[in-house]
Amino acid sequence: APNAVFLDIEDSTKRLDVTRANGVRSWADLRAILQSDALDGYGSVVIDSLTKAEELALEWMLKNVKTEKGGTASGIEGYGFGKGYQLLYDTFLSLLVDLDRHVRAGRNVVLVSHVCTQKVPNPMGDDFLQFQPRLQQNKEGKASIRSRVFEWSDHVLFLGYDVATTEDGKGKGAGTRTIF
């Protein structure tokens, strides 16, 4: 990611010597900087983290998107059965539209996410656990932010610690990492 600027909305790069765009603390801040020309001189835009960006989108949605009765929802379920997840998905898609502008301008876009595990069905044998980005995922695949980010991305990578199994069957870190 040459000439990168970090939109570090979690302050996780504060000990790293990287260029940051400061002041990104809300969904509106994130969208505003991505829509401005402030990032035009950079070769890469890094959002750390996409998981936090989703949380900011939810906060913004709860404050700005009214329920069908005109009230304010206190949580995602406050919009009615399944409706809040669709609204969050629609809200989040605007971020991908903003990022498309940077891709078209020739900039690399790197989206860092927290991780979770998900059971993956395996038609050839036993199901298995797989590391996935910790983003909203609907079991039916509808209004799934995680699935949409997978579709949008050119590559989805996982950076994991190398772990070896000892003779007594316990895992021991090797002190190195591998990108999968």
PDB file of C-alpha atoms in Angstrom:
ATOM      1  CA  ALA A   1       0.000   0.000   0.000  1.00  0.00           C
ATOM      2  CA  PRO A   2       2.308   2.773  -1.224  1.00  0.00           C
ATOM      3  CA  ASN A   3       2.011   6.294   0.190  1.00  0.00           C
ATOM      4  CA  ALA A   4      -0.767   5.260   2.600  1.00  0.00           C
ATOM      5  CA  VAL A   5      -2.921   7.445   4.793  1.00  0.00           C
ATOM      6  CA  PHE A   6      -4.710   5.808   7.713  1.00  0.00           C
ATOM      7  CA  LEU A   7      -8.246   6.691   8.713  1.00  0.00           C
ATOM      8  CA  ASP A   8      -7.605   5.349  12.196  1.00  0.00           C
ATOM      9  CA  ILE A   9     -11.000   5.526  13.842  1.00  0.00           C
ATOM     10  CA  GLU A  10      -9.888   3.285  16.728  1.00  0.00           C
ATOM     11  CA  ASP A  11      -6.524   4.925  17.530  1.00  0.00           C
ATOM     12  CA  SER A  12      -4.840   1.574  16.950  1.00  0.00           C
ATOM     13  CA  THR A  13      -1.894   3.011  14.998  1.00  0.00           C
ATOM     14  CA  LYS A  14      -0.839   5.553  17.618  1.00  0.00           C
ATOM     15  CA  ARG A  15       2.433   3.664  18.240  1.00  0.00           C
ATOM     16  CA  LEU A  16       3.193   3.275  14.541  1.00  0.00           C
ATOM     17  CA  ASP A  17       5.014   5.748  12.327  1.00  0.00           C
ATOM     18  CA  VAL A  18       2.267   6.161   9.727  1.00  0.00           C
ATOM     19  CA  THR A  19       0.452   9.090   8.146  1.00  0.00           C
ATOM     20  CA  ARG A  20      -2.998   9.580   9.627  1.00  0.00           C
ATOM     21  CA  ALA A  21      -6.015  11.663   8.754  1.00  0.00           C
ATOM     22  CA  ASN A  22      -7.010  12.923  12.198  1.00  0.00           C
ATOM     23  CA  GLY A  23     -10.447  13.789  13.476  1.00  0.00           C
ATOM     24  CA  VAL A  24     -12.382  10.813  12.098  1.00  0.00           C
ATOM     25  CA  ARG A  25     -14.620   9.960  15.043  1.00  0.00           C
ATOM     26  CA  SER A  26     -18.094   9.526  13.558  1.00  0.00           C
ATOM     27  CA  TRP A  27     -19.855   8.088  10.523  1.00  0.00           C
ATOM     28  CA  ALA A  28     -20.335  11.621   9.212  1.00  0.00           C
ATOM     29  CA  ASP A  29     -16.594  12.358   9.674  1.00  0.00           C
ATOM     30  CA  LEU A  30     -15.638   9.177   7.830  1.00  0.00           C
ATOM     31  CA  ARG A  31     -17.974   9.855   4.919  1.00  0.00           C
ATOM     32  CA  ALA A  32     -16.935  13.521   4.745  1.00  0.00           C
ATOM     33  CA  ILE A  33     -13.206  12.832   4.489  1.00  0.00           C
ATOM     34  CA  LEU A  34     -13.762  10.118   1.881  1.00  0.00           C
ATOM     35  CA  GLN A  35     -15.886  12.509  -0.186  1.00  0.00           C
ATOM     36  CA  SER A  36     -13.447  15.410   0.130  1.00  0.00           C
ATOM     37  CA  ASP A  37     -10.216  15.978  -1.788  1.00  0.00           C
ATOM     38  CA  ALA A  38      -8.115  15.663   1.403  1.00  0.00           C
ATOM     39  CA  LEU A  39      -6.939  12.164   0.435  1.00  0.00           C
ATOM     40  CA  ASP A  40      -6.203  12.900  -3.221  1.00  0.00           C
ATOM     41  CA  GLY A  41      -2.415  13.091  -2.802  1.00  0.00           C
ATOM     42  CA  TYR A  42      -2.137   9.596  -1.363  1.00  0.00           C
ATOM     43  CA  GLY A  43      -1.645   6.287  -3.157  1.00  0.00           C
ATOM     44  CA  SER A  44      -3.523   4.206  -0.583  1.00  0.00           C
ATOM     45  CA  VAL A  45      -6.358   4.734   1.882  1.00  0.00           C
ATOM     46  CA  VAL A  46      -6.505   2.446   4.933  1.00  0.00           C
ATOM     47  CA  ILE A  47      -9.554   2.282   7.196  1.00  0.00           C
ATOM     48  CA  ASP A  48      -8.776   0.824  10.602  1.00  0.00           C
ATOM     49  CA  SER A  49     -11.176  -0.676  11.359  1.00  0.00           C
ATOM     50  CA  LEU A  50     -14.140  -1.578   9.212  1.00  0.00           C
ATOM     51  CA  THR A  51     -15.697  -3.208  12.279  1.00  0.00           C
ATOM     52  CA  LYS A  52     -15.656   0.174  14.044  1.00  0.00           C
ATOM     53  CA  ALA A  53     -16.980   1.854  10.895  1.00  0.00           C
ATOM     54  CA  GLU A  54     -19.998  -0.465  11.025  1.00  0.00           C
ATOM     55  CA  GLU A  55     -20.548   0.511  14.667  1.00  0.00           C
ATOM     56  CA  LEU A  56     -20.382   4.198  13.686  1.00  0.00           C
ATOM     57  CA  ALA A  57     -22.898   3.555  10.887  1.00  0.00           C
ATOM     58  CA  LEU A  58     -25.275   1.993  13.407  1.00  0.00           C
ATOM     59  CA  GLU A  59     -24.867   4.948  15.801  1.00  0.00           C
ATOM     60  CA  TRP A  60     -25.581   7.380  12.947  1.00  0.00           C
ATOM     61  CA  MET A  61     -28.590   5.343  11.799  1.00  0.00           C
ATOM     62  CA  LEU A  62     -30.134   5.220  15.274  1.00  0.00           C
ATOM     63  CA  LYS A  63     -29.851   9.011  15.569  1.00  0.00           C
ATOM     64  CA  ASN A  64     -30.964   9.898  12.042  1.00  0.00           C
ATOM     65  CA  VAL A  65     -33.271   7.219  10.639  1.00  0.00           C
ATOM     66  CA  LYS A  66     -36.751   7.277  12.136  1.00  0.00           C
ATOM     67  CA  THR A  67     -38.934   4.231  12.681  1.00  0.00           C
ATOM     68  CA  GLU A  68     -42.043   3.715  10.545  1.00  0.00           C
ATOM     69  CA  LYS A  69     -44.059   5.511  13.255  1.00  0.00           C
ATOM     70  CA  GLY A  70     -41.663   8.484  13.224  1.00  0.00           C
ATOM     71  CA  GLY A  71     -39.961   7.635  16.486  1.00  0.00           C
ATOM     72  CA  THR A  72     -36.350   7.049  17.391  1.00  0.00           C
ATOM     73  CA  ALA A  73     -35.119   3.480  17.723  1.00  0.00           C
ATOM     74  CA  SER A  74     -32.971   2.653  20.744  1.00  0.00           C
ATOM     75  CA  GLY A  75     -31.419  -0.368  19.024  1.00  0.00           C
ATOM     76  CA  ILE A  76     -31.316  -2.137  15.695  1.00  0.00           C
ATOM     77  CA  GLU A  77     -34.387  -4.243  16.584  1.00  0.00           C
ATOM     78  CA  GLY A  78     -36.377  -1.063  17.244  1.00  0.00           C
ATOM     79  CA  TYR A  79     -37.217  -0.729  13.555  1.00  0.00           C
ATOM     80  CA  GLY A  80     -39.228  -3.939  13.482  1.00  0.00           C
ATOM     81  CA  PHE A  81     -38.439  -7.540  12.703  1.00  0.00           C
ATOM     82  CA  GLY A  82     -35.353  -7.603  10.433  1.00  0.00           C
ATOM     83  CA  LYS A  83     -35.884  -4.030   9.218  1.00  0.00           C
ATOM     84  CA  GLY A  84     -33.023  -2.538  11.216  1.00  0.00           C
ATOM     85  CA  TYR A  85     -30.514  -4.910   9.621  1.00  0.00           C
ATOM     86  CA  GLN A  86     -31.668  -3.877   6.149  1.00  0.00           C
ATOM     87  CA  LEU A  87     -31.404  -0.199   7.118  1.00  0.00           C
ATOM     88  CA  LEU A  88     -27.879  -0.734   8.476  1.00  0.00           C
ATOM     89  CA  TYR A  89     -26.910  -2.553   5.273  1.00  0.00           C
ATOM     90  CA  ASP A  90     -28.270   0.317   3.167  1.00  0.00           C
ATOM     91  CA  THR A  91     -26.458   2.874   5.339  1.00  0.00           C
ATOM     92  CA  PHE A  92     -23.186   0.945   5.137  1.00  0.00           C
ATOM     93  CA  LEU A  93     -23.340   0.618   1.333  1.00  0.00           C
ATOM     94  CA  SER A  94     -22.782   4.363   1.075  1.00  0.00           C
ATOM     95  CA  LEU A  95     -19.271   3.794   2.460  1.00  0.00           C
ATOM     96  CA  LEU A  96     -18.484   1.381  -0.377  1.00  0.00           C
ATOM     97  CA  VAL A  97     -19.720   3.979  -2.872  1.00  0.00           C
ATOM     98  CA  ASP A  98     -17.344   6.522  -1.298  1.00  0.00           C
ATOM     99  CA  LEU A  99     -14.489   4.016  -1.523  1.00  0.00           C
ATOM    100  CA  ASP A 100     -15.293   3.284  -5.177  1.00  0.00           C
ATOM    101  CA  ARG A 101     -14.341   6.906  -5.913  1.00  0.00           C
ATOM    102  CA  HIS A 102     -10.851   6.239  -4.563  1.00  0.00           C
ATOM    103  CA  VAL A 103     -10.497   2.971  -6.458  1.00  0.00           C
ATOM    104  CA  ARG A 104     -11.461   4.745  -9.698  1.00  0.00           C
ATOM    105  CA  ALA A 105      -8.834   7.390  -8.914  1.00  0.00           C
ATOM    106  CA  GLY A 106      -6.200   4.630  -8.819  1.00  0.00           C
ATOM    107  CA  ARG A 107      -5.764   4.497  -5.051  1.00  0.00           C
ATOM    108  CA  ASN A 108      -5.439   1.234  -3.159  1.00  0.00           C
ATOM    109  CA  VAL A 109      -8.101   0.746  -0.497  1.00  0.00           C
ATOM    110  CA  VAL A 110      -7.227  -1.418   2.506  1.00  0.00           C
ATOM    111  CA  LEU A 111      -9.961  -2.262   4.996  1.00  0.00           C
ATOM    112  CA  VAL A 112      -8.773  -3.675   8.315  1.00  0.00           C
ATOM    113  CA  SER A 113     -11.344  -5.593  10.330  1.00  0.00           C
ATOM    114  CA  HIS A 114     -11.598  -7.411  13.594  1.00  0.00           C
ATOM    115  CA  VAL A 115     -12.104 -11.159  13.297  1.00  0.00           C
ATOM    116  CA  CYS A 116     -14.692 -13.701  14.319  1.00  0.00           C
ATOM    117  CA  THR A 117     -15.160 -17.366  13.527  1.00  0.00           C
ATOM    118  CA  GLN A 118     -18.002 -18.859  11.546  1.00  0.00           C
ATOM    119  CA  LYS A 119     -18.977 -22.453  10.967  1.00  0.00           C
ATOM    120  CA  VAL A 120     -18.705 -23.252   7.261  1.00  0.00           C
ATOM    121  CA  PRO A 121     -20.731 -26.078   5.760  1.00  0.00           C
ATOM    122  CA  ASN A 122     -18.572 -28.559   3.881  1.00  0.00           C
ATOM    123  CA  PRO A 123     -20.405 -30.741   1.343  1.00  0.00           C
ATOM    124  CA  MET A 124     -17.324 -32.989   1.068  1.00  0.00           C
ATOM    125  CA  GLY A 125     -16.970 -33.785   4.769  1.00  0.00           C
ATOM    126  CA  ASP A 126     -17.073 -32.279   8.234  1.00  0.00           C
ATOM    127  CA  ASP A 127     -18.038 -28.643   8.652  1.00  0.00           C
ATOM    128  CA  PHE A 128     -15.224 -26.409   9.886  1.00  0.00           C
ATOM    129  CA  LEU A 129     -14.613 -23.066  11.553  1.00  0.00           C
ATOM    130  CA  GLN A 130     -13.239 -20.255   9.419  1.00  0.00           C
ATOM    131  CA  PHE A 131     -11.954 -16.818  10.366  1.00  0.00           C
ATOM    132  CA  GLN A 132     -14.179 -14.071   8.945  1.00  0.00           C
ATOM    133  CA  PRO A 133     -14.285 -10.268   9.203  1.00  0.00           C
ATOM    134  CA  ARG A 134     -16.428  -9.282  12.181  1.00  0.00           C
ATOM    135  CA  LEU A 135     -19.192  -7.580  10.251  1.00  0.00           C
ATOM    136  CA  GLN A 136     -22.970  -8.019  10.284  1.00  0.00           C
ATOM    137  CA  GLN A 137     -23.874 -11.337   8.661  1.00  0.00           C
ATOM    138  CA  ASN A 138     -27.402 -12.546   8.021  1.00  0.00           C
ATOM    139  CA  LYS A 139     -27.800 -16.333   7.868  1.00  0.00           C
ATOM    140  CA  GLU A 140     -29.854 -16.084   4.674  1.00  0.00           C
ATOM    141  CA  GLY A 141     -27.292 -13.761   3.100  1.00  0.00           C
ATOM    142  CA  LYS A 142     -29.793 -10.917   2.680  1.00  0.00           C
ATOM    143  CA  ALA A 143     -28.613  -7.508   3.861  1.00  0.00           C
ATOM    144  CA  SER A 144     -25.282  -9.037   4.878  1.00  0.00           C
ATOM    145  CA  ILE A 145     -22.566  -6.420   5.225  1.00  0.00           C
ATOM    146  CA  ARG A 146     -19.905  -9.134   5.449  1.00  0.00           C
ATOM    147  CA  SER A 147     -21.031 -10.781   2.210  1.00  0.00           C
ATOM    148  CA  ARG A 148     -21.216  -7.433   0.417  1.00  0.00           C
ATOM    149  CA  VAL A 149     -17.691  -6.479   1.539  1.00  0.00           C
ATOM    150  CA  PHE A 150     -16.450  -9.870   0.268  1.00  0.00           C
ATOM    151  CA  GLU A 151     -18.070  -9.156  -3.116  1.00  0.00           C
ATOM    152  CA  TRP A 152     -16.677  -5.621  -3.235  1.00  0.00           C
ATOM    153  CA  SER A 153     -13.111  -6.594  -2.322  1.00  0.00           C
ATOM    154  CA  ASP A 154     -10.471  -7.819  -4.738  1.00  0.00           C
ATOM    155  CA  HIS A 155      -8.749  -9.773  -1.960  1.00  0.00           C
ATOM    156  CA  VAL A 156      -9.742 -10.830   1.544  1.00  0.00           C
ATOM    157  CA  LEU A 157      -6.714 -11.750   3.622  1.00  0.00           C
ATOM    158  CA  PHE A 158      -6.224 -13.002   7.153  1.00  0.00           C
ATOM    159  CA  LEU A 159      -3.120 -12.209   9.151  1.00  0.00           C
ATOM    160  CA  GLY A 160      -2.674 -14.906  11.756  1.00  0.00           C
ATOM    161  CA  TYR A 161      -0.115 -15.956  14.307  1.00  0.00           C
ATOM    162  CA  ASP A 162       1.773 -19.119  13.477  1.00  0.00           C
ATOM    163  CA  VAL A 163       0.954 -21.763  16.070  1.00  0.00           C
ATOM    164  CA  ALA A 164       2.678 -25.113  16.452  1.00  0.00           C
ATOM    165  CA  THR A 165       1.277 -28.034  18.421  1.00  0.00           C
ATOM    166  CA  THR A 166       3.497 -29.295  21.213  1.00  0.00           C
ATOM    167  CA  GLU A 167       3.924 -32.961  22.111  1.00  0.00           C
ATOM    168  CA  ASP A 168       1.251 -32.655  24.801  1.00  0.00           C
ATOM    169  CA  GLY A 169      -1.247 -31.356  22.209  1.00  0.00           C
ATOM    170  CA  LYS A 170      -1.190 -27.706  23.243  1.00  0.00           C
ATOM    171  CA  GLY A 171      -0.705 -24.824  20.858  1.00  0.00           C
ATOM    172  CA  LYS A 172       2.384 -22.662  21.194  1.00  0.00           C
ATOM    173  CA  GLY A 173       2.972 -19.429  19.324  1.00  0.00           C
ATOM    174  CA  ALA A 174       6.021 -19.308  17.102  1.00  0.00           C
ATOM    175  CA  GLY A 175       6.345 -15.522  17.313  1.00  0.00           C
ATOM    176  CA  THR A 176       5.745 -15.132  13.579  1.00  0.00           C
ATOM    177  CA  ARG A 177       2.692 -14.381  11.443  1.00  0.00           C
ATOM    178  CA  THR A 178       1.445 -15.561   8.098  1.00  0.00           C
ATOM    179  CA  ILE A 179      -0.966 -13.963   5.644  1.00  0.00           C
ATOM    180  CA  PHE A 180      -3.643 -16.372   4.450  1.00  0.00           C
TER     181      PHE A 180
END
